[in-house]
Short mmCIF file of C-alpha atoms and ligand atoms in Angstrom, two decimals:
data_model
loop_
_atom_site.label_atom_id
_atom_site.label_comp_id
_atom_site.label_asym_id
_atom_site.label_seq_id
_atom_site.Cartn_x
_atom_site.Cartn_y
_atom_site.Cartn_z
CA UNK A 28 86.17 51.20 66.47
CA UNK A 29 83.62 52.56 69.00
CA UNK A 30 82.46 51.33 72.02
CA UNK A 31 79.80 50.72 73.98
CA UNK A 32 80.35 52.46 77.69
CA UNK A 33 79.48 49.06 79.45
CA UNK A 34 78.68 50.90 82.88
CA UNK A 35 75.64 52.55 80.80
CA UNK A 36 74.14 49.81 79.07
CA UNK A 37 72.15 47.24 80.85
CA UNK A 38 70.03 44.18 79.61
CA UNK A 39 68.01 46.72 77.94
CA UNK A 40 69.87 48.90 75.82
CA UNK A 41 68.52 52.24 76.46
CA UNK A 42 68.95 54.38 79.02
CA UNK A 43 65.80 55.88 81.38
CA UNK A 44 66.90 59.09 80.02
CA UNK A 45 64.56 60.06 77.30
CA UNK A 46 64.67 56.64 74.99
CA UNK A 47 62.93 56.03 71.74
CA UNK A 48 59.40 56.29 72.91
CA UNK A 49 58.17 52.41 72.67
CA UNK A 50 54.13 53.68 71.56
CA UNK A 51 55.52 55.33 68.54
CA UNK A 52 57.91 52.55 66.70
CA UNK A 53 54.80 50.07 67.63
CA UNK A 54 52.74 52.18 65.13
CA UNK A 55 55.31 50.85 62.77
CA UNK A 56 53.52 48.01 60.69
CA UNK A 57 56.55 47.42 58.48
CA UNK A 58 54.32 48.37 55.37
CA UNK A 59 57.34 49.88 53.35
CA UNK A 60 55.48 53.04 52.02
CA UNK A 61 58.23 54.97 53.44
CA UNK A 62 60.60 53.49 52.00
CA UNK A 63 60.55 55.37 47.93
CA UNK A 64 60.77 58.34 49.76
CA UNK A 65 64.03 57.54 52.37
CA UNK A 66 67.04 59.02 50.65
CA UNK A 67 69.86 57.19 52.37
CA UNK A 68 67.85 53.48 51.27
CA UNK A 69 67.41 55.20 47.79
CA UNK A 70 70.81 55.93 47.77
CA UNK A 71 72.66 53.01 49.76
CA UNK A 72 70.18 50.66 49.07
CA UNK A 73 70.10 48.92 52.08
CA UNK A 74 67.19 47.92 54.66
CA UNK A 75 68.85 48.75 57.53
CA UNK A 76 69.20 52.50 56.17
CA UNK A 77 65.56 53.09 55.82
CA UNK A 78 63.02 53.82 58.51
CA UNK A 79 61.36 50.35 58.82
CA UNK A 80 65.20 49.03 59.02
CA UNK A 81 65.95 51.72 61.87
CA UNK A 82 62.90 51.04 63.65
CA UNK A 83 63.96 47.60 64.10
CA UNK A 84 67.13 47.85 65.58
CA UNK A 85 66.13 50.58 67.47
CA UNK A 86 63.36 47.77 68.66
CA UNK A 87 66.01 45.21 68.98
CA UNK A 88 68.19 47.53 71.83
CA UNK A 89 64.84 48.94 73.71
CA UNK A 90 64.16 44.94 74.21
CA UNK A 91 67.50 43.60 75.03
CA UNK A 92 67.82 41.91 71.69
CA UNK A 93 71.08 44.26 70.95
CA UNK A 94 73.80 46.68 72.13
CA UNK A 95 74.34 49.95 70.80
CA UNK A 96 77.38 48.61 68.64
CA UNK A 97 79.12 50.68 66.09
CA UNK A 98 76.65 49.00 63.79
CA UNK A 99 73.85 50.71 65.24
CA UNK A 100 75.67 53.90 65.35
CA UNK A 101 76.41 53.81 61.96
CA UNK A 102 72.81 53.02 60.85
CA UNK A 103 71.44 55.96 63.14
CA UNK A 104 74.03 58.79 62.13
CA UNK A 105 73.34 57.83 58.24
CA UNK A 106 69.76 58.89 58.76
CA UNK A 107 69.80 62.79 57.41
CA UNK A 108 66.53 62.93 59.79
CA UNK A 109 64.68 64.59 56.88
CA UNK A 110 61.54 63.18 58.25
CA UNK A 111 60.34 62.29 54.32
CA UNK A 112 58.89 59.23 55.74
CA UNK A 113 57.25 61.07 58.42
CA UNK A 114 55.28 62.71 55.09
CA UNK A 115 55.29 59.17 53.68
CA UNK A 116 53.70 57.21 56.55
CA UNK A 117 49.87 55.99 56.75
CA UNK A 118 50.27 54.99 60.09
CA UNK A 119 51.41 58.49 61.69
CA UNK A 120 54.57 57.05 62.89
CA UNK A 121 56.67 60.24 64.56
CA UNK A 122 59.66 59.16 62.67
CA UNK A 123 62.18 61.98 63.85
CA UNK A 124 61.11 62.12 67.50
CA UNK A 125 62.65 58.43 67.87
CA UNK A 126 65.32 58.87 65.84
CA UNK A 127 66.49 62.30 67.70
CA UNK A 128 65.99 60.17 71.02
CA UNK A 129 67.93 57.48 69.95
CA UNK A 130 70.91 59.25 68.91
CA UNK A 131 70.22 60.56 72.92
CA UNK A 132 71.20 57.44 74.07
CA UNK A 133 74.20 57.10 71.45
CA UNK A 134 75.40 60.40 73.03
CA UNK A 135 75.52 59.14 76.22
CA UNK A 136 76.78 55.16 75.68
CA UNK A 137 78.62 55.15 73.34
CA UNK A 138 82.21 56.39 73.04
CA UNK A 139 83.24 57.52 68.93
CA UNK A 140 86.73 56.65 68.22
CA UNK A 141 89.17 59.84 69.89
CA UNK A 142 89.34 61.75 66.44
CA UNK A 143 85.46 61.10 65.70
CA UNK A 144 84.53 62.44 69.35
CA UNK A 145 87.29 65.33 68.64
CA UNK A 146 85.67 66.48 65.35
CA UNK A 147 81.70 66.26 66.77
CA UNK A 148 82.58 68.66 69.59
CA UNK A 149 84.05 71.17 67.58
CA UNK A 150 81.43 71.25 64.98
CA UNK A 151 78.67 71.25 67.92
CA UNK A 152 81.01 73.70 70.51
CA UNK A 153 81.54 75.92 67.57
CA UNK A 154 77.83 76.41 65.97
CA UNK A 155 76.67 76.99 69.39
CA UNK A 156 78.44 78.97 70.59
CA UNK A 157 77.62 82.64 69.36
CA UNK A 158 81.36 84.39 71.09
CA UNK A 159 83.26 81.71 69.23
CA UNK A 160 81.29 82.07 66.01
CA UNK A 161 81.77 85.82 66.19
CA UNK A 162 85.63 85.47 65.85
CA UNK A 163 85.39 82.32 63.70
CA UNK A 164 83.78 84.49 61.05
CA UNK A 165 85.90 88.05 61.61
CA UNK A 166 88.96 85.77 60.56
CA UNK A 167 87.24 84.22 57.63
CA UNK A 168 86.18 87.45 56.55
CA UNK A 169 89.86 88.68 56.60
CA UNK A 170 90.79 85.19 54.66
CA UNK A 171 88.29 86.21 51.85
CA UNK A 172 89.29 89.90 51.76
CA UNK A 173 92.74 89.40 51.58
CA UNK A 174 92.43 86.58 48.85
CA UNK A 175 93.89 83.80 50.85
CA UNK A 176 90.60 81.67 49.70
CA UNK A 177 91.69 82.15 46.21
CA UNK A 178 94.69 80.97 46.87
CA UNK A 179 93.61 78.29 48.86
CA UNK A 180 90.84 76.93 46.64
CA UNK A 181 92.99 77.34 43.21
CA UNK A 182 95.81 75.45 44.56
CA UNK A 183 94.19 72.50 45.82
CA UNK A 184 95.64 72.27 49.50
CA UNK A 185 92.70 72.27 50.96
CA UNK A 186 92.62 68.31 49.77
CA UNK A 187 94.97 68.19 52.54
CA UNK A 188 92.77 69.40 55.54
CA UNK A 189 90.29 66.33 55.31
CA UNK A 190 86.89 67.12 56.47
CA UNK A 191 88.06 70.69 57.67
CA UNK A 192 88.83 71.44 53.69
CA UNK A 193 85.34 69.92 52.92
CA UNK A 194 84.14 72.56 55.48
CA UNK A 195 86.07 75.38 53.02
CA UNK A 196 84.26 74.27 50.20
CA UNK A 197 80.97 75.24 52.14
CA UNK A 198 81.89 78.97 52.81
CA UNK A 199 79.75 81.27 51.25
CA UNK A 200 81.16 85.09 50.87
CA UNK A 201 81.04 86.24 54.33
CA UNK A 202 79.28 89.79 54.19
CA UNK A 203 80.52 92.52 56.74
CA UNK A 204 77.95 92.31 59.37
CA UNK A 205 75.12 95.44 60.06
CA UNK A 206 73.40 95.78 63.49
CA UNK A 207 69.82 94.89 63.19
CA UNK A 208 68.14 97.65 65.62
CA UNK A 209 66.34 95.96 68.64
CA UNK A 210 62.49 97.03 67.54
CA UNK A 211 61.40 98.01 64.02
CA UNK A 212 58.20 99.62 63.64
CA UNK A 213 55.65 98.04 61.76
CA UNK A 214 54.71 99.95 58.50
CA UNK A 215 51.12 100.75 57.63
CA UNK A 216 48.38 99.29 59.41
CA UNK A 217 49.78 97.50 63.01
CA UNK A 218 49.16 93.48 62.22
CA UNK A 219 51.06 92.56 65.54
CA UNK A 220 54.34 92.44 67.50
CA UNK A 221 56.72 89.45 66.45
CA UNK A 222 60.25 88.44 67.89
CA UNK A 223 63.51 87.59 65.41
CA UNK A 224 65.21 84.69 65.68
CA UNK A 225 68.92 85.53 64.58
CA UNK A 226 69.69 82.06 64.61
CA UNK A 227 73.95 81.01 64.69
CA UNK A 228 74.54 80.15 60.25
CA UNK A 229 71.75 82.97 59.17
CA UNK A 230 73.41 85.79 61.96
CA UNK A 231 76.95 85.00 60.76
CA UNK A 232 77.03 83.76 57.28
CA UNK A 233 73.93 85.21 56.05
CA UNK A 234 72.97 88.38 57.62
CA UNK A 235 71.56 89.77 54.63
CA UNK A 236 68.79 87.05 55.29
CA UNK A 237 67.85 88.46 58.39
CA UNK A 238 67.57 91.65 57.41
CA UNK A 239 65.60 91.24 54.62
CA UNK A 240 63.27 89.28 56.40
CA UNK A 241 62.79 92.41 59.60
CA UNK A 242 62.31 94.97 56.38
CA UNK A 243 59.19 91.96 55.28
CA UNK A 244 57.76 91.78 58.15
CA UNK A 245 57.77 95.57 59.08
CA UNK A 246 56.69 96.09 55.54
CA UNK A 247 53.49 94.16 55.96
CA UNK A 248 52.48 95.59 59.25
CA UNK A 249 54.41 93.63 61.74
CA UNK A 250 56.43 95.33 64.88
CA UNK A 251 59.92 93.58 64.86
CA UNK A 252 61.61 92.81 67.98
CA UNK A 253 65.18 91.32 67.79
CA UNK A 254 66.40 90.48 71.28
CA UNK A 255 70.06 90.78 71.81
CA UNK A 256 70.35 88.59 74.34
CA UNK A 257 68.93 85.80 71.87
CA UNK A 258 71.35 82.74 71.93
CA UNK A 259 71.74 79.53 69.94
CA UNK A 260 67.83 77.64 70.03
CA UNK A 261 69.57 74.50 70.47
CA UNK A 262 68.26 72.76 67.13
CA UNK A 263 71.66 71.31 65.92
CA UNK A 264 72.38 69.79 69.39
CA UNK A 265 68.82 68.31 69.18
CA UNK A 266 69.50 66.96 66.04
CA UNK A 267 72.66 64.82 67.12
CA UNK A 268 71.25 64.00 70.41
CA UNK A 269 73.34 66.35 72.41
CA UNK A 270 69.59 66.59 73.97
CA UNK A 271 70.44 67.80 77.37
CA UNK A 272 72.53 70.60 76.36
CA UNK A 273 69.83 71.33 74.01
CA UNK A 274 67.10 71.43 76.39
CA UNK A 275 69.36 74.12 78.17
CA UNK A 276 69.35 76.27 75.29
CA UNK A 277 65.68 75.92 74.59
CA UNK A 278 64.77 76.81 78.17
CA UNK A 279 67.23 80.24 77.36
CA UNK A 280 65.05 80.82 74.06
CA UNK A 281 61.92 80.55 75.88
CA UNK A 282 62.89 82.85 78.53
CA UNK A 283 64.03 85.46 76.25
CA UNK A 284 61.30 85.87 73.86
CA UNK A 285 58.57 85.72 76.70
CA UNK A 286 60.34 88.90 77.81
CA UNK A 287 59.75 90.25 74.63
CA UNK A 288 55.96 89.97 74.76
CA UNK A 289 55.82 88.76 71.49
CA UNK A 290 52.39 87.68 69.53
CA UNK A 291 54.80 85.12 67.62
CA UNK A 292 57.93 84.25 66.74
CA UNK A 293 58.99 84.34 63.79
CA UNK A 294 61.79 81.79 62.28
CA UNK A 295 63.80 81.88 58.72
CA UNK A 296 65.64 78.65 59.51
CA UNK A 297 63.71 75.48 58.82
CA UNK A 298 65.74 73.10 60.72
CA UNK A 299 65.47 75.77 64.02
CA UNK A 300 61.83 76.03 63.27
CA UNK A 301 61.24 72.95 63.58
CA UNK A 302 62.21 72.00 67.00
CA UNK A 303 61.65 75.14 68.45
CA UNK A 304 57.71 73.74 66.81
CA UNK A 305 58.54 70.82 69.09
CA UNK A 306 60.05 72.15 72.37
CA UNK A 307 56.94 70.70 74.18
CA UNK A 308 58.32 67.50 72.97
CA UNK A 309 61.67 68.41 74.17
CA UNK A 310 60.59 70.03 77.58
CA UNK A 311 57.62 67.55 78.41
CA UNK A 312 59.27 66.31 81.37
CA UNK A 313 60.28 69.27 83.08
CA UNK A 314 57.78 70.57 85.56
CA UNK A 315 58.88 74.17 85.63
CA UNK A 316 59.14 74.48 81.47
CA UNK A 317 56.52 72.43 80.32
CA UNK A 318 53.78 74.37 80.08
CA UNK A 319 55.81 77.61 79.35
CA UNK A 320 57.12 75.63 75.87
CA UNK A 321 53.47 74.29 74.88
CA UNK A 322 52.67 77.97 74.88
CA UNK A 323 56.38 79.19 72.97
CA UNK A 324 55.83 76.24 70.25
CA UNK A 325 52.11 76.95 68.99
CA UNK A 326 54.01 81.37 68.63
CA UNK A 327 56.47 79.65 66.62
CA UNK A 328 56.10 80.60 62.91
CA UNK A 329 58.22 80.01 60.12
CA UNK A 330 58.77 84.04 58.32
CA UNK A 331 56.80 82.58 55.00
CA UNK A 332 53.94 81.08 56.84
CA UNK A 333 53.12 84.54 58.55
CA UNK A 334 53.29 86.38 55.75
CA UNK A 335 51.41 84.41 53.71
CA UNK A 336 48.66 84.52 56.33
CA UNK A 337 47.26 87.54 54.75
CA UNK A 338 47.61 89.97 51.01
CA UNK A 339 50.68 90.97 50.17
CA UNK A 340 51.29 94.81 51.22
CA UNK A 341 50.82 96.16 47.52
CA UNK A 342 54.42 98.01 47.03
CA UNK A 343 55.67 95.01 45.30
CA UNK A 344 57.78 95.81 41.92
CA UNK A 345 58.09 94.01 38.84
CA UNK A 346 60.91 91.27 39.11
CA UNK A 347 62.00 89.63 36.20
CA UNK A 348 63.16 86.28 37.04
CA UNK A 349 62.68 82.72 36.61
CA UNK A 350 63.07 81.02 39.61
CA UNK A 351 62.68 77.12 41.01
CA UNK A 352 61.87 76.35 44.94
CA UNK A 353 64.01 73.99 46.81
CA UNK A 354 61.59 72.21 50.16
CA UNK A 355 63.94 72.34 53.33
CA UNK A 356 63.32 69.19 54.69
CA UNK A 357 62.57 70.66 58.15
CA UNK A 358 60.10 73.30 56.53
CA UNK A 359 58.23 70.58 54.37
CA UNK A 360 58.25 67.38 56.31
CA UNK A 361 59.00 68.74 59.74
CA UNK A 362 56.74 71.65 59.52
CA UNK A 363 54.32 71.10 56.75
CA UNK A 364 55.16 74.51 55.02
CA UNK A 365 55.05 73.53 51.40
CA UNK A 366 52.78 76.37 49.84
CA UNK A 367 53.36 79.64 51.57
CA UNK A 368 57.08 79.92 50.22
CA UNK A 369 55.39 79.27 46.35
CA UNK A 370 52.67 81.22 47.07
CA UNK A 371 54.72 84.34 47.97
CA UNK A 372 56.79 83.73 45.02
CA UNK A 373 54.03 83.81 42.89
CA UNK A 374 52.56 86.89 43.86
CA UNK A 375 55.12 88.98 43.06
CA UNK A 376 54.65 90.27 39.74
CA UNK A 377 57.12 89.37 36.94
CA UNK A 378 58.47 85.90 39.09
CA UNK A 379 58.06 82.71 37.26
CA UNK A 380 57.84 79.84 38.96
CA UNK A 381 59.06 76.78 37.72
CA UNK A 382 58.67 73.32 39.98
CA UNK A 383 61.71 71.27 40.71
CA UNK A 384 61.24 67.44 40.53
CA UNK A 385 61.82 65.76 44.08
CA UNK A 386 61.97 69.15 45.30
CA UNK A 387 61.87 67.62 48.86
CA UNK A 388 64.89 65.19 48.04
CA UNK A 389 67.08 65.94 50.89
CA UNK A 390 70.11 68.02 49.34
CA UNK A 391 72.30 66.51 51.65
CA UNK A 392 72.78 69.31 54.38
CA UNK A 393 70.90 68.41 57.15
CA UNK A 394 72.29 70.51 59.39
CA UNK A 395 75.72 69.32 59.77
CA UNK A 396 75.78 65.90 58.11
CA UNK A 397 77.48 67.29 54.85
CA UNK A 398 80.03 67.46 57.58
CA UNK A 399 79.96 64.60 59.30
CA UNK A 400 78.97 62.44 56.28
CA UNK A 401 80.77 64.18 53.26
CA UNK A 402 80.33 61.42 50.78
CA UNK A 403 76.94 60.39 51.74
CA UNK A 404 75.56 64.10 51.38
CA UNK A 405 77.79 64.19 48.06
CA UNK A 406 75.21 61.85 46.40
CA UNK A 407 72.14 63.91 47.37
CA UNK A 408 73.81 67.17 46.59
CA UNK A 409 74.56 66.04 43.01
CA UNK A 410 70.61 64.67 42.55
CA UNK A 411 69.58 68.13 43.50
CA UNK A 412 72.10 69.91 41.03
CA UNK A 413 70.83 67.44 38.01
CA UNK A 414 67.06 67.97 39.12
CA UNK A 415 68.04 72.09 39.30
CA UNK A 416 69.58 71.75 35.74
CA UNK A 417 66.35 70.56 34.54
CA UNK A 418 64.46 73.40 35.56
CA UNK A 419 66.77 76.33 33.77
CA UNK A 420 65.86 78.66 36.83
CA UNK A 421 68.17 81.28 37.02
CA UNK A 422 67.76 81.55 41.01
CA UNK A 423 66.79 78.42 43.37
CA UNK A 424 64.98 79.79 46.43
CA UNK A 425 65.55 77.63 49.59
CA UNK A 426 64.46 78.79 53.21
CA UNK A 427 66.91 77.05 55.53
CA UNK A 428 71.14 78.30 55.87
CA UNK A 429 72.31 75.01 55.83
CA UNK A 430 70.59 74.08 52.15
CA UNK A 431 71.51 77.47 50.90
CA UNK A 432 75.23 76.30 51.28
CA UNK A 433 75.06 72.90 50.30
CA UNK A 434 73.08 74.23 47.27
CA UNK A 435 75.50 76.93 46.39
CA UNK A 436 78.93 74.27 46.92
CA UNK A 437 77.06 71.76 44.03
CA UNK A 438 76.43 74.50 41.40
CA UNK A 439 80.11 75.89 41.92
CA UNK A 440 81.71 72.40 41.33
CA UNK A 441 79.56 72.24 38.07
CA UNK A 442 80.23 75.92 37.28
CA UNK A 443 76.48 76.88 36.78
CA UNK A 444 75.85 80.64 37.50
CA UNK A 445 72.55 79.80 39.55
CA UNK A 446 71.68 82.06 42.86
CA UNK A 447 70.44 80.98 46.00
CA UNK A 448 68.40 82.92 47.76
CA UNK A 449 66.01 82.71 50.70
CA UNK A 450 61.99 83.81 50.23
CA UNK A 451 62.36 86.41 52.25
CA UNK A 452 65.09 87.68 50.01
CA UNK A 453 63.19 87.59 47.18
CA UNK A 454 60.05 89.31 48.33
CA UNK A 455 62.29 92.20 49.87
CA UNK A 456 63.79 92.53 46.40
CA UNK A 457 60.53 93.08 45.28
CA UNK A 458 59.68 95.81 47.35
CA UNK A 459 63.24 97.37 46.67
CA UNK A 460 62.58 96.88 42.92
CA UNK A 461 65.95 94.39 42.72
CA UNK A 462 67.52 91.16 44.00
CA UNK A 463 70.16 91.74 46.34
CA UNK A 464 73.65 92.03 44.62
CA UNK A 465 76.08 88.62 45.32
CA UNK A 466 78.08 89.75 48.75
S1 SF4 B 502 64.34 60.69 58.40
FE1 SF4 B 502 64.82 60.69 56.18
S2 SF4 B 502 66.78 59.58 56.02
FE2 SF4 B 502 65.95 59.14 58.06
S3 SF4 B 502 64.81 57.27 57.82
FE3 SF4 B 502 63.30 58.92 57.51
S4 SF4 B 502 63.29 59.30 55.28
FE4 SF4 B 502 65.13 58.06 55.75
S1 SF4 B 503 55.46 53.81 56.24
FE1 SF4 B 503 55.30 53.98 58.48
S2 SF4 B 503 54.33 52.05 59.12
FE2 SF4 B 503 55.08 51.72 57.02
S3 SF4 B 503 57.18 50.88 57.29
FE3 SF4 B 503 57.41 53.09 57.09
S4 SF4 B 503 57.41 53.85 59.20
FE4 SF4 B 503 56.55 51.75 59.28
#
C-alpha cells in the first residue's frame, strides 16, 4: 500500500504547487456526455473511472473532503489522459490540464509502494534521458541481430521478467541509426525555415520516421533545421506529473529552437505535440519563460498539419495500397488534427482510404501506460485490433511512436500481416515511388 507523505498534505489536500485549477472542474455540470466516449468507464465500468467521477474526487481533496489515498491514486493513474472527453464536453471543461496537475500533486505526496516507485523512475529516467537511451538501444540492436529475441520470444521466458517482458513484447525492429544532417535545403520554391523535433521513441526506435518526414518537408519547400543539441521536450514527465522536471526540459526546448530562428516547429509525435502546444500552460508562472513559451507554442505544428497547409508538391507516384487511419489521441483530442493526416492520404494517387470505426478509441499506449497499466491497455489494444480487422487495410497509418508500437504488439499476437506506418512515411513513399521496406 501507498501512502500519503503526511508532512505534505494539509486540511486541504493539494499542494500550492500547481493544483487542479478550481475554475476549470467548476465548469463541470456533471451532465455525463463525456462519459460514451471515456475508455477506462467503457471498459471498467465504473463512475469513479470516468471524468465526471475524477472530477469529483479531485473536488473532494482541493476542499478538504479527502486525502490523496491509494484510492485516489488509483483512479487518477487509470485515466489514459486521452482527453476524448475534452472532444466530448459542451461545457469546455480542460479535462487534461487538471488531470496532468493532479497527478502533480500525487508526485509530490504520495509515496508508491518501493517496487512501484522503483519501476516509474526507470521508465521516466530512461525515456528522458537521450545518453541512456543511446546505449539502451545499441544493446537491443545487438539482441535482435544476434537472434537472442528469437530465442527469447519463442521460448516464453520472457513470462518471467513481469512488466520488463511486457516491455519486450513492445520492441519494434530497431533499425541501425543514420545521421540526419543539421539543415536540409528546401526543394523548389522556399515556403519557410522549420526546426525538427527528434523526439526520444521516434530518434531511437523509429528513425526512419524522422527522416522521412525532413525529405517531406524539404520536398515541399521547407528549409529543415535539426538541432543537435535538441533534448527530451519533457511530454512524458508532463504526462505523469513529474511537472517540475518537465518544466526544466521545456525551458531547454524553448531555448534551443529560438536559436534556430525557426518560422515553426515542426512535431511527428502527437503526445510531444501536444504539450509542447501547451507550454504556456506549463510555463505560465514563470516570469522569465512565460512569454518566450506563448510565442514557442502558437510555432508548434504537428508535420501533417503544415503540410497540409498548402498543394501537395506534384512528384507524388502511384501507390497501390489500401490503407485505414488510426487518431493519436494527443493529435485528435489534444490537438484537433483529425483531417490533415486523411487528407494527405488521400491525395496521393492510388491510396485508398478506408475509415476505422472508433478510430479515436484510445489503443491503449498513452505514452507509457501500456507499461504501467499492462492489462488495462490490453483491453483497448484488442478493441483497436477487432475494429482494424474490420477494415481489411493492408497498412494502418498512426502519427504518434507510442501507438505505432502498441498497434504493431496487437496484430503480432493475432498474427495479421498489417503495417504501421506514420503519414509522413507514407507520403515520402510516394515521392520515392514505394513504402519503405520492414527494418
Ligand atoms: S482523459 Fe480519457 S481516460 Fe481520462 S477521463 Fe477523459 S476520456 Fe476518460
Ligand atoms: S461532459 Fe463535461 S460537463 Fe459533462 S460531465 Fe463530462 S466533464 Fe462534466
Amino acid at each position: 500500500m501507498g501512502q500519503p507523505t503526511a508532512e505534505k498534505t494539509g486540511a486541504r489536500g493539494f499542494d500550492h504547487i500547481d493544483p487542479p485549477d478550481t475554475e476549470i472542474y467548476l465548469d463541470c455540470v456533471h451532465c455525463g456526455f463525456c462519459l460514451p466516449t471515456c475508455p477506462t468507464y467503457l471498459v471498467l465500468g465504473n463512475e469513479m473511472d470516468n471524468p465526471r467521477g475524477r472530477i469529483y474526487l479531485m473536488r473532494a481533496v482541493d476542499e478538504g473532503k479527502a486525502k490523496i489515498t491509494d484510492r485516489f491514486v488509483e483512479h487518477m493513474n487509470l485515466c489514459v489522459l486521452c482527453r476524448a472527453c475534452e472532444t466530448a464536453c459542451p461545457s469546455g471543461v480542460k479535462f487534461g490540464f487538471i488531470m496532468e496537475a493532479a497527478r502533480g500533486q500525487i508526485e509530490r505526496n504520495y509515496q508508491y509502494p518501493p517496487k512501484e516507485r522503483r519501476f516509474r523512475k526507470f521508465i521516466l529516467d530512461t525515456f528522458t534521458d537521450l545518453g541512456r537511451m543511446s546505449t539502451l538501444t545499441s544493446l537491443l540492436r545487438f539482441y535482435q541481430k544476434l537472434g537472442l529475441q528469437k530465442l527469447a520470444r519463442s521460448s516464453g521466458v520472457l513470462g518471467f521478467f513481469g512488466r520488463l517482458g511486457k516491455m519486450e513484447a513492445l520492441l519494434p525492429p530497431i533499425p541501425d541509426r543514420q545521421e540526419l544532417p543539421e539543415v536540409m535545403p528546401a526543394k523548389g520554391e522556399k515556403r519557410g525555415r522549420v526546426g525538427l523535433l527528434m523526439g526520444c521513441a521516434q530518434r531511437f526506435f523509429l528513425p526512419q520516421v524522422n527522416e522521412a518526414t525532413a525529405r517531406v518537408l524539404a520536398e515541399n519547400g521547407f528549409e529543415v533545421v535539426i538541432p543537435k543539441d535538441q533534448a527530451c521536450c519533457g511530454s512524458l514527465l508532463v504526462h505523469e506529473g513529474e511537472r517540475e522536471r518537465g518544466k526544466g526540459f521545456a525551458r531547454e526546448t524553448i531555448d534551443v529552437f529560438e536559436r534556430a530562428s525557426v518560422d515553426f516547429i515542426v512535431v511527428n509525435a502527437a503526445g510531444c505535440g501536444s504539450v509542447m502546444k501547451e507550454y504556456w500552460e506549463l510555463l505560465h508562472n514563470d516570469p522569465v519563460y512565460r512569454e518566450r513559451a506563448e510565442a514557442f507554442s502558437k510555432k508548434v505544428r504537428d508535420a501533417s498539419e503544415l503540410i497540409a497547409q498548402a498543394d501537395l508538391n506534384g512528384r507524388l507516384r502511384e501507390l497501390k495500397l489500401k490503407v485505414t487511419y488510426h487518431d493519436a489521441c494527443h493529435l485528435a483530442h489534444g490537438q484537433k488534427v483529425r483531417l490533415q493526416p486523411r487528407k494527405i492520404l488521400k491525395a496521393i494517387p492510388g491510396v485508398q482510404l478506408v475509415e476505422l470505426a472508433e478510430s479515436d478509441f484510445c489503443c491503449g499506449s498513452a505514452g507509457v501506460y501500456n507499461l504501467l497499466e499492462p492489462d488495462v491497455a490490453q483491453k483497448f489494444l484488442d478493441r483497436k485490433i477487432d475494429r482494424i480487422k474490420e477494415t481489411g487495410a493492408e497498412v494502418v497509418v498512426s502519427a504518434n511512436p507510442g501507438c505505432t508500437f502498441q498497434i504493431e504488439k496487437g496484430l503480432k499476437e493475432q498474427g495479421l500481416n498489417i503495417r504501421v506506418l506514420h503519414p509522413m512515411e507514407v507520403l515520402d513513399g510516394a515521392y520515392q515511388g514505394t513504402i519503405p521496406p520492414q527494418p
